[in-house]
mmCIF file of C-alpha atoms and ligand atoms in Angstrom:
data_model
loop_
_atom_site.group_PDB
_atom_site.id
_atom_site.type_symbol
_atom_site.label_atom_id
_atom_site.label_comp_id
_atom_site.label_asym_id
_atom_site.label_seq_id
_atom_site.Cartn_x
_atom_site.Cartn_y
_atom_site.Cartn_z
ATOM 1 C CA MET A 111 123.064 11.424 -98.809
ATOM 2 C CA GLY A 112 120.639 10.787 -96.008
ATOM 3 C CA GLU A 113 121.671 11.267 -92.476
ATOM 4 C CA VAL A 114 123.253 8.207 -90.958
ATOM 5 C CA THR A 115 122.216 7.556 -87.401
ATOM 6 C CA ALA A 116 124.104 4.963 -85.509
ATOM 7 C CA GLU A 117 122.893 3.755 -82.179
ATOM 8 C CA ALA A 118 125.448 4.383 -79.481
ATOM 9 C CA PRO A 119 127.068 1.082 -78.582
ATOM 10 C CA PRO A 120 125.728 -0.226 -75.277
ATOM 11 C CA ARG A 121 128.007 0.776 -72.470
ATOM 12 C CA THR A 122 129.814 -1.727 -70.318
ATOM 13 C CA MET A 123 128.917 -1.113 -66.722
ATOM 14 C CA ARG A 124 130.336 -2.460 -63.492
ATOM 15 C CA VAL A 125 128.243 -2.656 -60.391
ATOM 16 C CA LEU A 126 129.493 -3.284 -56.882
ATOM 17 C CA ALA A 127 126.726 -5.219 -55.158
ATOM 18 C CA ILE A 128 126.147 -5.764 -51.458
ATOM 19 C CA GLU A 129 123.898 -8.311 -49.752
ATOM 20 C CA THR A 130 123.234 -8.384 -45.992
ATOM 21 C CA SER A 131 119.568 -9.410 -45.725
ATOM 22 C CA CYS A 132 120.068 -12.421 -43.473
ATOM 23 C CA ASP A 133 123.182 -14.233 -42.283
ATOM 24 C CA GLU A 134 125.533 -13.889 -45.250
ATOM 25 C CA THR A 135 127.717 -10.806 -45.649
ATOM 26 C CA SER A 136 128.416 -10.719 -49.349
ATOM 27 C CA ALA A 137 129.900 -8.367 -51.937
ATOM 28 C CA SER A 138 130.431 -8.839 -55.643
ATOM 29 C CA VAL A 139 131.492 -7.030 -58.779
ATOM 30 C CA VAL A 140 129.328 -7.822 -61.791
ATOM 31 C CA ARG A 141 129.930 -6.434 -65.252
ATOM 32 C CA GLY A 142 127.090 -5.791 -67.659
ATOM 33 C CA ASP A 143 127.608 -5.597 -71.411
ATOM 34 C CA GLY A 144 124.838 -3.041 -71.822
ATOM 35 C CA ARG A 145 122.507 -5.654 -73.283
ATOM 36 C CA GLY A 146 121.598 -7.163 -69.967
ATOM 37 C CA ARG A 147 124.245 -9.907 -69.955
ATOM 38 C CA PRO A 148 125.928 -10.048 -66.561
ATOM 39 C CA THR A 149 129.417 -11.432 -66.059
ATOM 40 C CA LEU A 150 130.738 -12.253 -62.637
ATOM 41 C CA GLU A 151 134.049 -10.541 -61.860
ATOM 42 C CA SER A 152 134.284 -11.365 -58.176
ATOM 43 C CA LEU A 153 132.174 -12.760 -55.374
ATOM 44 C CA VAL A 154 132.894 -12.926 -51.651
ATOM 45 C CA ILE A 155 130.425 -14.597 -49.280
ATOM 46 C CA LEU A 156 131.015 -14.689 -45.551
ATOM 47 C CA SER A 157 128.528 -17.034 -43.878
ATOM 48 C CA GLN A 158 127.821 -16.291 -40.236
ATOM 49 C CA ASP A 159 128.309 -19.747 -38.776
ATOM 50 C CA ILE A 160 127.644 -18.492 -35.246
ATOM 51 C CA HIS A 161 123.860 -18.922 -35.662
ATOM 52 C CA ALA A 162 124.242 -22.718 -35.783
ATOM 53 C CA VAL A 163 124.911 -22.572 -32.040
ATOM 54 C CA PHE A 164 121.434 -21.098 -31.494
ATOM 55 C CA GLY A 165 119.612 -23.317 -34.006
ATOM 56 C CA GLY A 166 118.443 -20.308 -36.045
ATOM 57 C CA VAL A 167 119.398 -16.775 -37.047
ATOM 58 C CA VAL A 168 119.575 -14.346 -34.103
ATOM 59 C CA PRO A 169 118.782 -10.951 -35.708
ATOM 60 C CA GLU A 170 120.888 -8.701 -33.480
ATOM 61 C CA ILE A 171 123.910 -10.963 -33.787
ATOM 62 C CA ALA A 172 123.437 -10.993 -37.571
ATOM 63 C CA SER A 173 123.471 -7.168 -37.687
ATOM 64 C CA ARG A 174 126.601 -6.954 -35.561
ATOM 65 C CA GLU A 175 128.402 -9.588 -37.647
ATOM 66 C CA HIS A 176 127.550 -7.645 -40.818
ATOM 67 C CA LEU A 177 128.935 -4.493 -39.234
ATOM 68 C CA THR A 178 132.234 -6.220 -38.481
ATOM 69 C CA ALA A 179 132.506 -7.894 -41.875
ATOM 70 C CA ILE A 180 131.169 -5.405 -44.401
ATOM 71 C CA VAL A 181 134.322 -3.350 -44.989
ATOM 72 C CA PRO A 182 136.747 -6.277 -45.420
ATOM 73 C CA VAL A 183 134.232 -8.227 -47.535
ATOM 74 C CA VAL A 184 133.775 -5.297 -49.944
ATOM 75 C CA ARG A 185 137.530 -4.682 -50.062
ATOM 76 C CA GLN A 186 138.136 -8.301 -50.926
ATOM 77 C CA ALA A 187 135.476 -8.282 -53.662
ATOM 78 C CA LEU A 188 137.128 -5.221 -55.234
ATOM 79 C CA ALA A 189 140.602 -6.740 -54.879
ATOM 80 C CA GLU A 190 139.513 -10.002 -56.540
ATOM 81 C CA ALA A 191 138.114 -7.984 -59.442
ATOM 82 C CA LYS A 192 141.392 -6.005 -59.542
ATOM 83 C CA LEU A 193 139.517 -2.746 -59.111
ATOM 84 C CA GLU A 194 139.518 0.278 -56.870
ATOM 85 C CA ALA A 195 136.215 1.522 -55.483
ATOM 86 C CA HIS A 196 136.157 4.498 -57.871
ATOM 87 C CA ASP A 197 136.401 2.132 -60.884
ATOM 88 C CA VAL A 198 132.859 0.840 -60.401
ATOM 89 C CA ASP A 199 129.978 2.615 -62.143
ATOM 90 C CA ALA A 200 127.239 2.020 -59.576
ATOM 91 C CA ILE A 201 126.425 0.498 -56.210
ATOM 92 C CA GLY A 202 123.610 -2.048 -55.834
ATOM 93 C CA VAL A 203 122.339 -3.170 -52.456
ATOM 94 C CA THR A 204 119.612 -5.459 -51.122
ATOM 95 C CA HIS A 205 117.113 -3.242 -49.308
ATOM 96 C CA ALA A 206 114.173 -5.674 -48.902
ATOM 97 C CA PRO A 207 112.898 -8.122 -47.805
ATOM 98 C CA GLY A 208 114.892 -9.484 -44.872
ATOM 99 C CA LEU A 209 115.917 -8.758 -41.297
ATOM 100 C CA VAL A 210 115.711 -4.988 -40.972
ATOM 101 C CA GLY A 211 118.744 -4.612 -38.721
ATOM 102 C CA ALA A 212 120.811 -6.735 -41.089
ATOM 103 C CA LEU A 213 119.581 -4.884 -44.188
ATOM 104 C CA LEU A 214 120.314 -1.518 -42.558
ATOM 105 C CA VAL A 215 124.020 -2.337 -42.358
ATOM 106 C CA GLY A 216 124.261 -2.966 -46.103
ATOM 107 C CA VAL A 217 121.998 -0.080 -47.045
ATOM 108 C CA SER A 218 123.798 2.463 -44.822
ATOM 109 C CA TYR A 219 127.183 1.327 -46.075
ATOM 110 C CA ALA A 220 126.083 1.380 -49.738
ATOM 111 C CA LYS A 221 124.589 4.843 -49.333
ATOM 112 C CA ALA A 222 127.749 6.218 -47.750
ATOM 113 C CA LEU A 223 129.888 4.656 -50.470
ATOM 114 C CA ALA A 224 127.679 5.959 -53.300
ATOM 115 C CA LEU A 225 127.762 9.419 -51.758
ATOM 116 C CA ALA A 226 131.531 9.401 -51.241
ATOM 117 C CA LEU A 227 132.227 8.097 -54.747
ATOM 118 C CA ASP A 228 129.464 10.151 -56.358
ATOM 119 C CA LYS A 229 128.082 7.049 -58.096
ATOM 120 C CA PRO A 230 124.482 5.992 -58.686
ATOM 121 C CA LEU A 231 122.836 3.809 -56.056
ATOM 122 C CA LEU A 232 120.183 1.170 -56.579
ATOM 123 C CA GLY A 233 118.148 -0.704 -53.956
ATOM 124 C CA VAL A 234 117.435 -4.282 -55.085
ATOM 125 C CA HIS A 235 114.653 -6.644 -54.031
ATOM 126 C CA HIS A 236 116.290 -9.789 -52.652
ATOM 127 C CA MET A 237 113.877 -12.166 -54.438
ATOM 128 C CA GLU A 238 114.447 -10.474 -57.783
ATOM 129 C CA GLY A 239 118.120 -11.191 -57.126
ATOM 130 C CA HIS A 240 117.334 -14.901 -56.742
ATOM 131 C CA LEU A 241 115.530 -14.759 -60.126
ATOM 132 C CA PHE A 242 118.657 -13.366 -61.807
ATOM 133 C CA ALA A 243 121.160 -15.756 -60.177
ATOM 134 C CA THR A 244 120.879 -18.406 -62.880
ATOM 135 C CA LEU A 245 121.555 -15.869 -65.634
ATOM 136 C CA LEU A 246 125.119 -15.527 -64.335
ATOM 137 C CA GLU A 247 125.757 -19.151 -65.296
ATOM 138 C CA HIS A 248 123.358 -19.747 -68.191
ATOM 139 C CA ALA A 249 123.024 -16.990 -70.766
ATOM 140 C CA ASP A 250 119.693 -18.392 -71.948
ATOM 141 C CA ALA A 251 118.036 -18.504 -68.495
ATOM 142 C CA GLU A 252 115.947 -15.592 -69.653
ATOM 143 C CA PRO A 253 112.219 -14.909 -69.739
ATOM 144 C CA PRO A 254 109.747 -16.079 -70.693
ATOM 145 C CA PHE A 255 109.981 -18.669 -67.922
ATOM 146 C CA THR A 256 108.243 -20.190 -64.946
ATOM 147 C CA ALA A 257 110.188 -19.612 -61.734
ATOM 148 C CA LEU A 258 110.219 -21.446 -58.459
ATOM 149 C CA LEU A 259 111.964 -19.486 -55.708
ATOM 150 C CA VAL A 260 112.502 -21.572 -52.617
ATOM 151 C CA SER A 261 114.455 -20.137 -49.722
ATOM 152 C CA GLY A 262 114.400 -20.030 -45.942
ATOM 153 C CA GLY A 263 111.829 -17.240 -45.942
ATOM 154 C CA HIS A 264 109.932 -17.579 -49.226
ATOM 155 C CA THR A 265 108.272 -20.040 -51.542
ATOM 156 C CA LEU A 266 107.109 -18.288 -54.691
ATOM 157 C CA LEU A 267 105.822 -19.733 -57.936
ATOM 158 C CA LEU A 268 106.039 -17.031 -60.589
ATOM 159 C CA ASP A 269 105.430 -16.520 -64.254
ATOM 160 C CA ALA A 270 107.959 -14.200 -65.863
ATOM 161 C CA PRO A 271 107.014 -13.125 -69.402
ATOM 162 C CA ALA A 272 109.870 -10.565 -69.313
ATOM 163 C CA TRP A 273 112.465 -9.291 -66.848
ATOM 164 C CA GLY A 274 110.711 -6.936 -64.476
ATOM 165 C CA GLU A 275 107.255 -8.378 -65.265
ATOM 166 C CA TYR A 276 106.201 -11.026 -62.823
ATOM 167 C CA ARG A 277 102.935 -12.690 -62.021
ATOM 168 C CA LEU A 278 102.506 -14.428 -58.700
ATOM 169 C CA LEU A 279 100.904 -17.811 -59.350
ATOM 170 C CA GLY A 280 101.273 -19.451 -55.982
ATOM 171 C CA GLN A 281 103.012 -19.261 -52.658
ATOM 172 C CA THR A 282 103.131 -21.075 -49.360
ATOM 173 C CA ARG A 283 100.208 -20.802 -46.975
ATOM 174 C CA ASP A 284 102.458 -21.374 -43.965
ATOM 175 C CA ASP A 285 106.119 -22.440 -43.817
ATOM 176 C CA ALA A 286 108.571 -21.639 -46.588
ATOM 177 C CA ALA A 287 110.182 -24.713 -48.182
ATOM 178 C CA GLY A 288 113.573 -23.983 -46.556
ATOM 179 C CA GLU A 289 111.901 -23.342 -43.220
ATOM 180 C CA ALA A 290 110.210 -26.758 -43.478
ATOM 181 C CA PHE A 291 113.609 -28.364 -44.154
ATOM 182 C CA ASP A 292 115.134 -26.513 -41.188
ATOM 183 C CA LYS A 293 112.305 -27.367 -38.773
ATOM 184 C CA VAL A 294 112.236 -31.033 -39.784
ATOM 185 C CA ALA A 295 116.023 -31.200 -39.439
ATOM 186 C CA LYS A 296 115.709 -29.816 -35.909
ATOM 187 C CA LEU A 297 113.040 -32.420 -35.054
ATOM 188 C CA MET A 298 115.457 -35.116 -36.160
ATOM 189 C CA GLY A 299 118.409 -33.738 -34.234
ATOM 190 C CA LEU A 300 120.294 -32.443 -37.284
ATOM 191 C CA PRO A 301 122.273 -29.144 -37.275
ATOM 192 C CA TYR A 302 121.007 -25.755 -38.487
ATOM 193 C CA PRO A 303 120.522 -24.848 -41.308
ATOM 194 C CA GLY A 304 119.132 -28.292 -41.930
ATOM 195 C CA GLY A 305 118.361 -28.487 -45.656
ATOM 196 C CA ARG A 306 121.654 -29.922 -46.778
ATOM 197 C CA HIS A 307 121.779 -32.325 -43.811
ATOM 198 C CA ILE A 308 118.331 -33.693 -44.692
ATOM 199 C CA GLU A 309 119.454 -34.124 -48.284
ATOM 200 C CA ARG A 310 122.583 -35.989 -47.174
ATOM 201 C CA VAL A 311 120.788 -38.251 -44.699
ATOM 202 C CA ALA A 312 117.893 -38.918 -47.123
ATOM 203 C CA ARG A 313 120.313 -40.477 -49.639
ATOM 204 C CA GLU A 314 120.507 -43.542 -47.412
ATOM 205 C CA GLY A 315 116.743 -43.637 -46.872
ATOM 206 C CA ASP A 316 114.231 -46.124 -48.226
ATOM 207 C CA PRO A 317 111.484 -44.182 -50.030
ATOM 208 C CA ALA A 318 108.893 -46.851 -49.218
ATOM 209 C CA ARG A 319 109.260 -46.820 -45.426
ATOM 210 C CA PHE A 320 107.470 -43.534 -44.663
ATOM 211 C CA ARG A 321 104.933 -42.065 -47.031
ATOM 212 C CA PHE A 322 103.861 -38.585 -45.998
ATOM 213 C CA PRO A 323 101.029 -36.473 -47.471
ATOM 214 C CA ARG A 324 101.666 -34.486 -50.650
ATOM 215 C CA PRO A 325 100.191 -31.238 -49.376
ATOM 216 C CA MET A 326 97.705 -29.491 -51.645
ATOM 217 C CA LEU A 327 98.649 -31.594 -54.627
ATOM 218 C CA ASN A 328 96.322 -34.508 -55.127
ATOM 219 C CA ARG A 329 92.947 -33.143 -54.336
ATOM 220 C CA GLY A 330 91.413 -32.849 -57.750
ATOM 221 C CA GLN A 331 92.048 -29.138 -57.937
ATOM 222 C CA GLN A 332 91.027 -27.269 -61.049
ATOM 223 C CA PRO A 333 92.755 -24.299 -62.687
ATOM 224 C CA GLY A 334 91.194 -21.259 -61.079
ATOM 225 C CA ASP A 335 90.944 -22.885 -57.638
ATOM 226 C CA ASP A 336 92.936 -20.711 -55.303
ATOM 227 C CA ASP A 337 94.966 -23.680 -54.043
ATOM 228 C CA TYR A 338 95.846 -24.821 -57.571
ATOM 229 C CA TYR A 339 99.335 -23.347 -57.343
ATOM 230 C CA ASP A 340 99.696 -22.715 -53.604
ATOM 231 C CA VAL A 341 101.625 -25.027 -51.284
ATOM 232 C CA SER A 342 101.475 -25.701 -47.553
ATOM 233 C CA PHE A 343 104.032 -27.536 -45.486
ATOM 234 C CA SER A 344 102.772 -27.377 -41.911
ATOM 235 C CA GLY A 345 100.721 -30.600 -42.234
ATOM 236 C CA LEU A 346 103.742 -32.391 -43.656
ATOM 237 C CA LYS A 347 105.881 -31.098 -40.798
ATOM 238 C CA THR A 348 103.324 -32.396 -38.272
ATOM 239 C CA ALA A 349 103.251 -35.785 -39.999
ATOM 240 C CA VAL A 350 107.047 -35.934 -39.677
ATOM 241 C CA LEU A 351 106.798 -34.941 -36.010
ATOM 242 C CA HIS A 352 104.415 -37.872 -35.389
ATOM 243 C CA ALA A 353 106.763 -40.243 -37.223
ATOM 244 C CA VAL A 354 109.735 -39.040 -35.140
ATOM 245 C CA ARG A 355 107.788 -39.349 -31.882
ATOM 246 C CA GLY A 356 106.393 -42.743 -32.924
ATOM 247 C CA SER A 357 109.811 -44.146 -33.743
ATOM 248 C CA ASP A 358 111.345 -46.434 -31.131
ATOM 249 C CA ASP A 359 114.753 -46.133 -32.812
ATOM 250 C CA LEU A 360 115.399 -42.755 -34.444
ATOM 251 C CA GLU A 361 118.958 -43.722 -35.368
ATOM 252 C CA ARG A 362 117.500 -46.531 -37.492
ATOM 253 C CA ASP A 363 114.579 -44.494 -38.914
ATOM 254 C CA ARG A 364 116.194 -41.073 -39.411
ATOM 255 C CA ALA A 365 117.272 -41.609 -43.006
ATOM 256 C CA HIS A 366 113.917 -43.153 -43.972
ATOM 257 C CA ILE A 367 111.941 -40.304 -42.392
ATOM 258 C CA ALA A 368 114.198 -37.723 -44.060
ATOM 259 C CA ARG A 369 113.677 -39.459 -47.399
ATOM 260 C CA GLY A 370 109.902 -39.640 -46.937
ATOM 261 C CA PHE A 371 109.767 -35.932 -46.039
ATOM 262 C CA GLN A 372 112.021 -34.818 -48.882
ATOM 263 C CA ASP A 373 110.141 -36.902 -51.451
ATOM 264 C CA ALA A 374 106.775 -35.445 -50.364
ATOM 265 C CA LEU A 375 108.062 -31.869 -50.433
ATOM 266 C CA ILE A 376 109.792 -32.298 -53.797
ATOM 267 C CA GLU A 377 106.806 -33.999 -55.424
ATOM 268 C CA THR A 378 104.637 -31.092 -54.304
ATOM 269 C CA LEU A 379 106.997 -28.387 -55.572
ATOM 270 C CA VAL A 380 107.617 -30.172 -58.863
ATOM 271 C CA GLY A 381 103.905 -30.908 -59.375
ATOM 272 C CA LYS A 382 102.919 -27.273 -58.898
ATOM 273 C CA THR A 383 105.767 -25.889 -61.026
ATOM 274 C CA ILE A 384 105.129 -28.247 -63.928
ATOM 275 C CA ARG A 385 101.423 -27.453 -63.734
ATOM 276 C CA ALA A 386 102.275 -23.758 -64.097
ATOM 277 C CA ALA A 387 104.788 -24.217 -66.929
ATOM 278 C CA LYS A 388 102.313 -26.323 -68.910
ATOM 279 C CA ALA A 389 99.360 -23.992 -68.302
ATOM 280 C CA LEU A 390 101.362 -20.963 -69.468
ATOM 281 C CA GLY A 391 103.192 -22.761 -72.272
ATOM 282 C CA ARG A 392 106.642 -22.012 -70.839
ATOM 283 C CA ARG A 393 109.577 -24.122 -71.987
ATOM 284 C CA ARG A 394 112.011 -22.777 -69.407
ATOM 285 C CA ILE A 395 111.883 -23.321 -65.671
ATOM 286 C CA VAL A 396 114.200 -21.259 -63.473
ATOM 287 C CA LEU A 397 114.942 -22.306 -59.900
ATOM 288 C CA GLY A 398 116.387 -20.070 -57.226
ATOM 289 C CA GLY A 399 116.930 -19.796 -53.471
ATOM 290 C CA GLY A 400 118.804 -22.020 -51.040
ATOM 291 C CA VAL A 401 116.507 -25.019 -51.492
ATOM 292 C CA ALA A 402 117.469 -25.033 -55.186
ATOM 293 C CA CYS A 403 120.814 -26.456 -53.936
ATOM 294 C CA ASN A 404 118.917 -29.682 -53.380
ATOM 295 C CA GLY A 405 120.089 -32.081 -56.087
ATOM 296 C CA ALA A 406 117.076 -34.363 -55.709
ATOM 297 C CA LEU A 407 114.744 -31.401 -56.339
ATOM 298 C CA VAL A 408 116.681 -30.313 -59.427
ATOM 299 C CA ARG A 409 116.781 -33.843 -60.859
ATOM 300 C CA ALA A 410 113.060 -34.403 -60.237
ATOM 301 C CA MET A 411 112.255 -31.068 -61.903
ATOM 302 C CA GLU A 412 114.494 -31.907 -64.868
ATOM 303 C CA ALA A 413 112.823 -35.286 -65.330
ATOM 304 C CA ALA A 414 109.318 -33.817 -65.141
ATOM 305 C CA GLY A 415 110.202 -30.853 -67.375
ATOM 306 C CA GLY A 416 111.936 -33.110 -69.888
ATOM 307 C CA ASP A 417 108.662 -34.994 -70.396
ATOM 308 C CA PHE A 418 107.226 -31.986 -72.251
ATOM 309 C CA GLY A 419 110.404 -30.422 -73.585
ATOM 310 C CA ALA A 420 110.989 -27.846 -70.842
ATOM 311 C CA ARG A 421 114.529 -27.044 -69.764
ATOM 312 C CA VAL A 422 115.352 -26.508 -66.116
ATOM 313 C CA TYR A 423 117.931 -23.928 -65.023
ATOM 314 C CA ALA A 424 119.260 -24.194 -61.501
ATOM 315 C CA PRO A 425 122.111 -22.140 -60.073
ATOM 316 C CA THR A 426 125.132 -23.822 -58.522
ATOM 317 C CA VAL A 427 125.301 -23.817 -54.717
ATOM 318 C CA ARG A 428 127.279 -20.568 -54.431
ATOM 319 C CA LEU A 429 124.707 -18.658 -56.475
ATOM 320 C CA ALA A 430 121.585 -20.455 -55.182
ATOM 321 C CA THR A 431 122.113 -19.438 -51.561
ATOM 322 C CA ASP A 432 122.267 -15.774 -50.578
ATOM 323 C CA ASN A 433 124.991 -13.907 -52.432
ATOM 324 C CA ALA A 434 125.697 -10.431 -53.772
ATOM 325 C CA ALA A 435 126.345 -11.523 -57.378
ATOM 326 C CA MET A 436 122.635 -12.112 -57.974
ATOM 327 C CA ILE A 437 121.941 -8.661 -56.512
ATOM 328 C CA GLY A 438 124.477 -7.213 -58.959
ATOM 329 C CA ALA A 439 122.817 -8.981 -61.909
ATOM 330 C CA ALA A 440 119.373 -7.649 -60.946
ATOM 331 C CA ALA A 441 120.834 -4.189 -60.315
ATOM 332 C CA LEU A 442 122.391 -4.092 -63.802
ATOM 333 C CA PHE A 443 119.016 -4.813 -65.382
ATOM 334 C CA ARG A 444 117.319 -1.999 -63.463
ATOM 335 C CA LEU A 445 120.211 0.460 -63.874
ATOM 336 C CA ALA A 446 120.136 -0.142 -67.639
ATOM 337 C CA ARG A 447 116.477 0.881 -67.565
ATOM 338 C CA GLY A 448 117.520 4.157 -65.972
ATOM 339 C CA GLU A 449 116.344 3.319 -62.462
ATOM 340 C CA ARG A 450 118.149 4.912 -59.530
ATOM 341 C CA SER A 451 117.487 5.092 -55.802
ATOM 342 C CA ASP A 452 117.758 8.425 -54.074
ATOM 343 C CA ALA A 453 119.265 9.327 -50.724
ATOM 344 C CA THR A 454 116.066 8.322 -48.896
ATOM 345 C CA LEU A 455 116.559 4.602 -49.707
ATOM 346 C CA ASN A 456 115.492 2.558 -46.695
ATOM 347 C CA ALA A 457 115.393 -1.067 -45.513
ATOM 348 C CA HIS A 458 112.104 -3.001 -45.382
ATOM 349 C CA SER A 459 111.360 -6.369 -43.804
ATOM 350 C CA THR A 460 108.695 -7.123 -46.414
ATOM 351 C CA MET A 461 108.132 -5.730 -49.867
ATOM 352 C CA ARG A 462 106.278 -6.767 -52.977
ATOM 353 C CA LEU A 463 108.504 -7.856 -55.858
ATOM 354 C CA PRO A 464 108.725 -4.861 -58.223
ATOM 355 C CA GLY A 465 106.648 -5.426 -61.331
ATOM 356 C CA MET A 466 104.626 -8.217 -59.761
ATOM 357 C CA ARG A 467 100.900 -8.609 -60.192
ATOM 358 C CA GLU A 468 98.767 -11.276 -58.539
HETATM 359 O O1 KG4 B 510 118.192 -18.443 -50.123
HETATM 360 P P1 KG4 B 510 118.818 -18.815 -48.815
HETATM 361 O O2 KG4 B 510 120.312 -18.951 -48.755
HETATM 362 O O3 KG4 B 510 118.438 -17.782 -47.692
HETATM 363 C C1 KG4 B 510 117.197 -17.168 -47.605
HETATM 364 O O4 KG4 B 510 116.989 -16.164 -48.346
HETATM 365 O O5 KG4 B 510 116.381 -17.682 -46.817
HETATM 366 O O6 KG4 B 510 118.115 -20.176 -48.352
HETATM 367 C C2 KG4 B 510 118.440 -20.812 -47.145
HETATM 368 C C3 KG4 B 510 117.608 -22.072 -47.039
HETATM 369 C C4 KG4 B 510 117.712 -22.749 -45.676
HETATM 370 O O7 KG4 B 510 116.402 -23.009 -45.209
HETATM 371 C C5 KG4 B 510 118.465 -24.037 -45.986
HETATM 372 O O8 KG4 B 510 118.138 -25.124 -45.134
HETATM 373 C C6 KG4 B 510 118.020 -24.304 -47.400
HETATM 374 O O9 KG4 B 510 118.018 -23.038 -48.006
HETATM 375 N N1 KG4 B 510 118.932 -25.239 -48.097
HETATM 376 C C7 KG4 B 510 118.572 -26.445 -48.544
HETATM 377 C C8 KG4 B 510 119.732 -27.047 -49.088
HETATM 378 N N2 KG4 B 510 120.772 -26.162 -48.955
HETATM 379 C C9 KG4 B 510 120.258 -25.050 -48.356
HETATM 380 N N3 KG4 B 510 117.386 -27.077 -48.527
HETATM 381 C C10 KG4 B 510 117.331 -28.322 -49.064
HETATM 382 N N4 KG4 B 510 118.394 -28.958 -49.589
HETATM 383 C C11 KG4 B 510 119.614 -28.376 -49.621
HETATM 384 N N5 KG4 B 510 120.666 -29.022 -50.145
HETATM 385 ZN ZN1 ZN B 511 117.608 -15.625 -50.186
#
């Protein structure tokens, strides 16, 4: 009788993930089934509301708030998963990109914990986390797909033929999509962070009252032109500024201006994403980042994708904005490939997405 070789069954693995790149202190336990399927076991997100007072994130305050919150947030995440620290198999932590002082809190804590528990440690790229967020809610939000990551700091249009293999198609030339929302909200006297306030106010707006430019969309670009997939929002922001200054009654016009701005930004993002999905023959579109909370964006993308049979996957609010569960999902993928960080793991304000080519 020939020798029978059975593949060892894939091992269930639990990762404790930590995210402190900006103004959310978050910890999560995510279980992997060994085949790359992540299941959420617990998620705690503490949003640092204090920054609203300053109209933007104050880096030193963010670091100090993380320092105060990190231990109780991790404890709570473990308690919700009904685990002790030594029950987890690995520690995953966001180490780039983000505010360095904020990242250092998470990285130092994760390193100390991994050392004390003698468990493997893995540094995760924050934007790769955003790519994995949807997988926690939709098992088929898997490559190949086109991805649009839209957050406060980034706007990335990516092609993902496989996990860990990314091609950068386009990005913003100036403001990130979330940054544009936040700056426009500020111009209109709305609180920080402004994205959700713009969305709320825009619901009452008349789309025909203010028509703003669709930046870098309708200029007869051809595939191969370097602005074919890129976006730019500074001109749109300036157009909104002129509309605000030109208004003799902002109370009356606010909703209409918000609607005009949101429509222009959404049409641009949807236009570029659909262009990419069609050009690369992708039938899945994955959205991520805080701006993916925007219901009007998701609906517009679904309508445009539906026209050629593409399905749109958008995370729910809790997983679209910064959270440690997405970091855990990305960590599980990389840990399963045998990747580990060593004791020299550091924090970086900018870093190329691993596996990304231009
Ligand atoms: O991904 P995220 O939580 O943090 C970063 O990594 O930056 O994204 C935060 C951004 C902010 O700019 C916020 O205004 C925006 O996401 N945002 C929204 C909405 N909810 C959050 N933008 C538009 N519509 C929303 N509903
Ligand atoms: Zn983010």
